[in-house]
Amino acid sequence: QLVDTFEQINHQACYWEKEFSQHSQLWKDFHQRLKHLEEWIDKAQTAVKEKHEDYAYLIRKHKDFFQTINDEILHGFIKSGRELLHIRDKTEQKEIQLLMDTLENKWNTIICYAPVRLLRLQFERIEKIVVQELEQAENELNDELKQLERQHDTTEILRRHNERFQLNNFHPTMEIHMRDLQTFANDIRTKEQGQTLVSHENEQIDQRTIKLNNYWSNMQAKIDNVRRKLQTIPKKWQEFEEKFHHVESWMATIERSMTNTQNTDIPLEQYKAVVNKFK
């Protein structure tokens, strides 16, 4: 009987040792996966919140991070947590389940927001380019008008104007930028509506897009007006020179006629003809 009791105790000891080992392994696996998931979430949150003047850098970094997402990071954690739930009491089960739900929600939120974030970065990159181009164009036009007011060489100003706005594909390039800007704005709206993420930021993007479209339209009108002015002034100068030439010719004719009236050697009839020119 003593032997049977010993074997029973030994069997129970082995059982509990095995159970303890399994439970310890489950806890260890759960915490390792928890740490891995939390690290990924921290890095992902940093990636979608990072600010930098170089949008190309942010876009490249964003793509590199989210291009390949290892779903096993989340799924392995959830699986490990569910296995752990079976061996814990109800109080611990609630705590573990809450932790699982919280981290899964964070993961899903980031996964849903990441594509929108990329679109926003692409929108803001184009927006920055458009604003810079339009501001530079406006400065150029204002400078040309100042040069014109100071009566500088109109031909040189017109050459400079055409080189800036006609010869370097300024208009086609800006049209491409404006189409890209509108495309990204539309994609952001569509993506957010599909994920029920419509926000005040999206309204701001719509307003910014409208504002830049108006800015571009006004700039096109100003470019055309300045070009017409630069083209008109040389034409007016040409007309003035032609009229001045006519006046010079008329004055020369008058001078010759006056000289002829003082010539006493010409016949009377010819003298009368000269005098009649002044009547």
Coordinates of C-alpha atoms in Angstrom, one line a residue:
Q1 CA 0.0 0.0 0.0
L2 CA 2.9 2.3 0.8
V3 CA 4.3 1.6 -2.7
D4 CA 1.0 2.4 -4.3
T5 CA 0.7 5.7 -2.4
F6 CA 4.2 6.6 -3.4
E7 CA 3.5 5.9 -7.0
Q8 CA 0.3 7.9 -6.9
I9 CA 2.1 10.9 -5.3
N10 CA 4.9 10.5 -7.9
H11 CA 2.4 10.4 -10.7
Q12 CA 0.7 13.5 -9.4
A13 CA 4.0 15.3 -9.0
C14 CA 5.0 14.5 -12.6
Y15 CA 1.5 15.6 -13.7
W16 CA 1.8 18.9 -11.9
E17 CA 5.4 19.4 -13.0
K18 CA 4.3 18.9 -16.6
E19 CA 1.3 21.3 -16.1
F20 CA 3.6 23.8 -14.6
S21 CA 6.1 23.5 -17.4
Q22 CA 3.3 23.9 -20.0
H23 CA 1.8 26.9 -18.2
S24 CA 5.2 28.5 -17.9
Q25 CA 5.8 28.0 -21.6
L26 CA 2.5 29.4 -22.5
W27 CA 3.2 32.5 -20.3
K28 CA 6.6 32.9 -21.7
D29 CA 5.3 32.6 -25.3
F30 CA 2.5 35.0 -24.6
H31 CA 4.8 37.7 -23.1
Q32 CA 7.3 37.3 -26.0
R33 CA 4.6 37.8 -28.6
L34 CA 3.1 40.6 -26.5
K35 CA 6.5 42.4 -26.5
H36 CA 6.9 41.9 -30.2
L37 CA 3.4 43.2 -31.0
E38 CA 3.8 46.2 -28.7
E39 CA 7.2 47.1 -30.3
W40 CA 5.6 46.9 -33.8
I41 CA 2.7 49.1 -32.7
D42 CA 5.1 51.7 -31.2
K43 CA 7.1 51.8 -34.4
A44 CA 4.0 52.0 -36.6
Q45 CA 2.6 54.8 -34.5
T46 CA 5.9 56.7 -34.8
A47 CA 5.9 56.1 -38.6
V48 CA 2.4 57.5 -39.1
K49 CA 3.0 60.5 -36.9
E50 CA 6.5 61.5 -38.0
K51 CA 7.0 65.0 -39.3
H52 CA 9.7 66.1 -41.8
E53 CA 10.2 68.8 -44.3
D54 CA 11.3 66.3 -46.9
Y55 CA 8.0 64.6 -48.0
A56 CA 9.9 62.3 -50.4
Y57 CA 11.8 60.9 -47.4
L58 CA 8.6 60.4 -45.4
I59 CA 6.9 58.7 -48.3
R60 CA 9.8 56.4 -48.8
K61 CA 10.1 55.5 -45.1
H62 CA 6.4 54.9 -44.9
K63 CA 6.4 52.6 -47.8
D64 CA 9.4 50.7 -46.5
F65 CA 7.7 50.1 -43.2
F66 CA 4.2 49.2 -44.3
Q67 CA 5.1 47.5 -47.6
T68 CA 5.4 44.1 -46.0
I69 CA 3.3 43.6 -42.8
N70 CA 3.8 40.3 -41.0
D71 CA 0.3 39.4 -39.9
E72 CA 1.8 36.6 -37.7
I73 CA 2.8 39.3 -35.2
L74 CA -0.9 39.8 -34.4
H75 CA -2.3 36.4 -35.1
G76 CA 0.4 34.6 -33.1
F77 CA -0.3 36.9 -30.2
I78 CA -4.0 36.2 -30.3
K79 CA -3.5 32.5 -30.6
S80 CA -1.1 32.5 -27.7
G81 CA -3.6 34.5 -25.6
R82 CA -6.5 32.2 -26.3
E83 CA -4.4 29.2 -25.3
L84 CA -3.6 31.0 -22.1
L85 CA -7.2 31.8 -21.4
H86 CA -8.0 28.1 -20.9
I87 CA -5.7 27.7 -17.9
R88 CA -6.4 31.0 -16.0
D89 CA -9.2 31.9 -13.7
K90 CA -12.0 34.3 -14.7
T91 CA -10.4 37.4 -13.3
E92 CA -7.2 36.8 -15.2
Q93 CA -9.2 35.8 -18.3
K94 CA -10.9 39.2 -18.4
E95 CA -7.6 41.0 -18.0
I96 CA -5.9 38.9 -20.7
Q97 CA -8.9 39.3 -23.1
L98 CA -9.0 43.1 -22.5
L99 CA -5.3 43.3 -23.4
M100 CA -5.8 41.2 -26.5
D101 CA -8.8 43.3 -27.6
T102 CA -7.0 46.6 -27.0
L103 CA -3.9 45.7 -28.9
E104 CA -5.9 44.1 -31.8
N105 CA -7.9 47.4 -32.1
K106 CA -4.6 49.4 -32.2
W107 CA -3.3 47.1 -34.8
N108 CA -6.4 47.4 -37.0
T109 CA -6.6 51.1 -36.6
I110 CA -3.0 51.5 -37.8
I111 CA -3.5 49.1 -40.7
C112 CA -6.6 51.1 -41.8
Y113 CA -5.0 54.5 -41.3
A114 CA -1.6 53.7 -43.0
P115 CA -2.9 53.9 -46.6
V116 CA -4.7 57.2 -45.8
R117 CA -1.5 58.5 -44.2
L118 CA 0.4 57.7 -47.4
L119 CA -2.1 59.5 -49.6
R120 CA -1.9 62.5 -47.3
L121 CA 1.9 62.6 -47.6
Q122 CA 1.6 62.3 -51.4
F123 CA -1.0 65.1 -51.4
E124 CA 1.1 67.4 -49.2
R125 CA 4.3 66.7 -51.3
I126 CA 2.4 67.9 -54.5
E127 CA 0.8 70.7 -52.5
K128 CA 4.2 72.0 -51.4
I129 CA 5.5 71.9 -55.0
V130 CA 2.5 73.8 -56.3
V131 CA 2.6 76.5 -53.7
Q132 CA 6.4 77.0 -54.3
E133 CA 5.9 77.2 -58.1
L134 CA 3.0 79.6 -57.9
E135 CA 4.8 81.9 -55.4
Q136 CA 7.9 81.9 -57.6
A137 CA 5.7 82.6 -60.7
E138 CA 4.0 85.5 -58.9
N139 CA 7.3 87.0 -57.8
E140 CA 8.5 86.7 -61.4
L141 CA 5.5 88.5 -62.8
N142 CA 5.6 91.3 -60.2
D143 CA 9.3 91.8 -61.0
E144 CA 8.5 92.0 -64.7
L145 CA 5.9 94.6 -64.1
K146 CA 8.3 96.6 -62.0
Q147 CA 10.9 96.4 -64.8
L148 CA 8.2 97.6 -67.2
E149 CA 7.3 100.6 -65.1
R150 CA 10.9 101.6 -65.0
Q151 CA 10.9 101.5 -68.8
H152 CA 13.5 98.8 -69.1
D153 CA 14.1 97.0 -72.3
T154 CA 10.7 95.5 -73.1
T155 CA 12.1 93.0 -75.6
E156 CA 14.4 91.6 -72.9
I157 CA 11.5 91.4 -70.4
L158 CA 9.4 89.6 -72.9
R159 CA 12.2 87.2 -73.7
R160 CA 12.6 86.5 -70.0
H161 CA 8.8 86.1 -69.6
N162 CA 8.6 83.6 -72.4
E163 CA 11.6 81.6 -71.2
R164 CA 10.0 81.3 -67.7
F165 CA 6.4 80.6 -68.7
Q166 CA 6.5 79.3 -72.3
L167 CA 9.7 77.5 -73.1
N168 CA 10.2 75.4 -69.9
N169 CA 6.8 73.6 -70.0
F170 CA 5.5 75.6 -67.0
H171 CA 1.9 75.3 -67.9
P172 CA 1.8 71.6 -68.7
T173 CA 3.8 70.7 -65.6
M174 CA 1.5 72.7 -63.4
E175 CA -1.6 71.1 -65.0
I176 CA -0.1 67.7 -64.1
H177 CA 0.5 68.8 -60.6
M178 CA -3.0 70.1 -60.2
R179 CA -4.5 66.8 -61.6
D180 CA -2.4 64.8 -59.2
L181 CA -3.4 67.0 -56.3
Q182 CA -7.1 66.5 -57.1
T183 CA -6.6 62.7 -57.6
F184 CA -5.0 62.4 -54.1
A185 CA -7.7 64.5 -52.5
N186 CA -10.4 62.3 -54.1
D187 CA -8.6 59.1 -53.1
I188 CA -8.3 60.3 -49.5
R189 CA -12.0 61.1 -49.4
T190 CA -12.9 57.7 -51.0
K191 CA -10.6 55.8 -48.6
E192 CA -11.9 57.5 -45.5
Q193 CA -15.5 57.1 -46.5
G194 CA -15.0 53.4 -47.1
Q195 CA -13.5 53.1 -43.6
T196 CA -15.9 55.5 -42.0
L197 CA -12.9 57.7 -41.1
V198 CA -14.2 61.0 -42.5
S199 CA -12.6 63.7 -40.5
H200 CA -12.1 67.4 -40.2
E201 CA -8.7 67.0 -41.8
N202 CA -10.4 65.7 -45.0
E203 CA -12.5 68.9 -45.1
Q204 CA -9.4 70.9 -44.8
I205 CA -7.8 69.0 -47.7
D206 CA -10.9 69.8 -49.8
Q207 CA -10.6 73.5 -48.9
R208 CA -6.9 73.5 -49.6
T209 CA -7.5 71.9 -53.0
I210 CA -10.1 74.5 -53.9
K211 CA -7.9 77.3 -52.8
L212 CA -4.9 76.1 -54.9
N213 CA -7.2 75.6 -57.9
N214 CA -8.3 79.2 -57.6
Y215 CA -4.7 80.4 -57.1
W216 CA -3.7 78.5 -60.2
S217 CA -6.6 80.0 -62.3
N218 CA -5.8 83.5 -61.1
M219 CA -2.1 82.9 -61.9
Q220 CA -2.9 81.8 -65.5
A221 CA -4.9 85.0 -66.0
K222 CA -2.1 87.1 -64.6
I223 CA 0.5 85.4 -66.8
D224 CA -1.7 86.1 -69.9
N225 CA -2.3 89.7 -68.9
V226 CA 1.4 90.4 -68.4
R227 CA 2.3 88.7 -71.7
R228 CA -0.3 90.8 -73.6
K229 CA 1.0 93.9 -71.9
L230 CA 4.6 93.1 -72.9
Q231 CA 3.5 92.4 -76.4
T232 CA 1.4 95.5 -76.7
I233 CA 3.9 98.0 -75.6
P234 CA 6.5 97.3 -78.3
K235 CA 3.6 97.5 -80.9
K236 CA 2.7 100.9 -79.5
W237 CA 6.3 102.0 -79.7
Q238 CA 6.4 100.9 -83.4
E239 CA 3.2 102.8 -84.1
F240 CA 4.7 105.8 -82.4
E241 CA 7.9 105.6 -84.4
E242 CA 6.0 105.3 -87.6
K243 CA 3.9 108.4 -86.8
F244 CA 7.1 110.2 -85.7
H245 CA 8.7 109.3 -89.1
H246 CA 5.7 110.7 -90.9
V247 CA 6.0 113.9 -88.9
E248 CA 9.7 114.1 -89.7
S249 CA 8.9 113.6 -93.4
W250 CA 6.2 116.3 -93.2
M251 CA 8.6 118.7 -91.5
A252 CA 11.3 118.0 -94.1
T253 CA 8.7 118.8 -96.8
I254 CA 7.8 122.1 -95.1
E255 CA 11.4 123.1 -94.8
R256 CA 12.0 122.4 -98.5
S257 CA 8.9 124.4 -99.4
M258 CA 10.0 127.3 -97.2
T259 CA 13.3 127.3 -98.9
N260 CA 11.6 127.3 -102.3
T261 CA 9.5 130.3 -101.4
Q262 CA 12.7 132.3 -100.8
N263 CA 14.0 131.4 -104.2
T264 CA 13.3 134.4 -106.5
D265 CA 14.6 132.7 -109.6
I266 CA 11.7 130.3 -110.0
P267 CA 8.8 131.2 -112.4
L268 CA 5.6 132.8 -111.0
E269 CA 3.4 129.8 -111.5
Q270 CA 5.8 127.5 -109.7
Y271 CA 6.1 130.0 -106.9
K272 CA 2.2 130.1 -106.5
A273 CA 2.2 126.3 -106.4
V274 CA 4.7 126.3 -103.5
V275 CA 2.7 128.9 -101.6
N276 CA -0.5 126.9 -102.0
K277 CA 1.1 124.1 -100.1
F278 CA 0.8 126.2 -96.9
K279 CA -2.9 127.0 -97.4

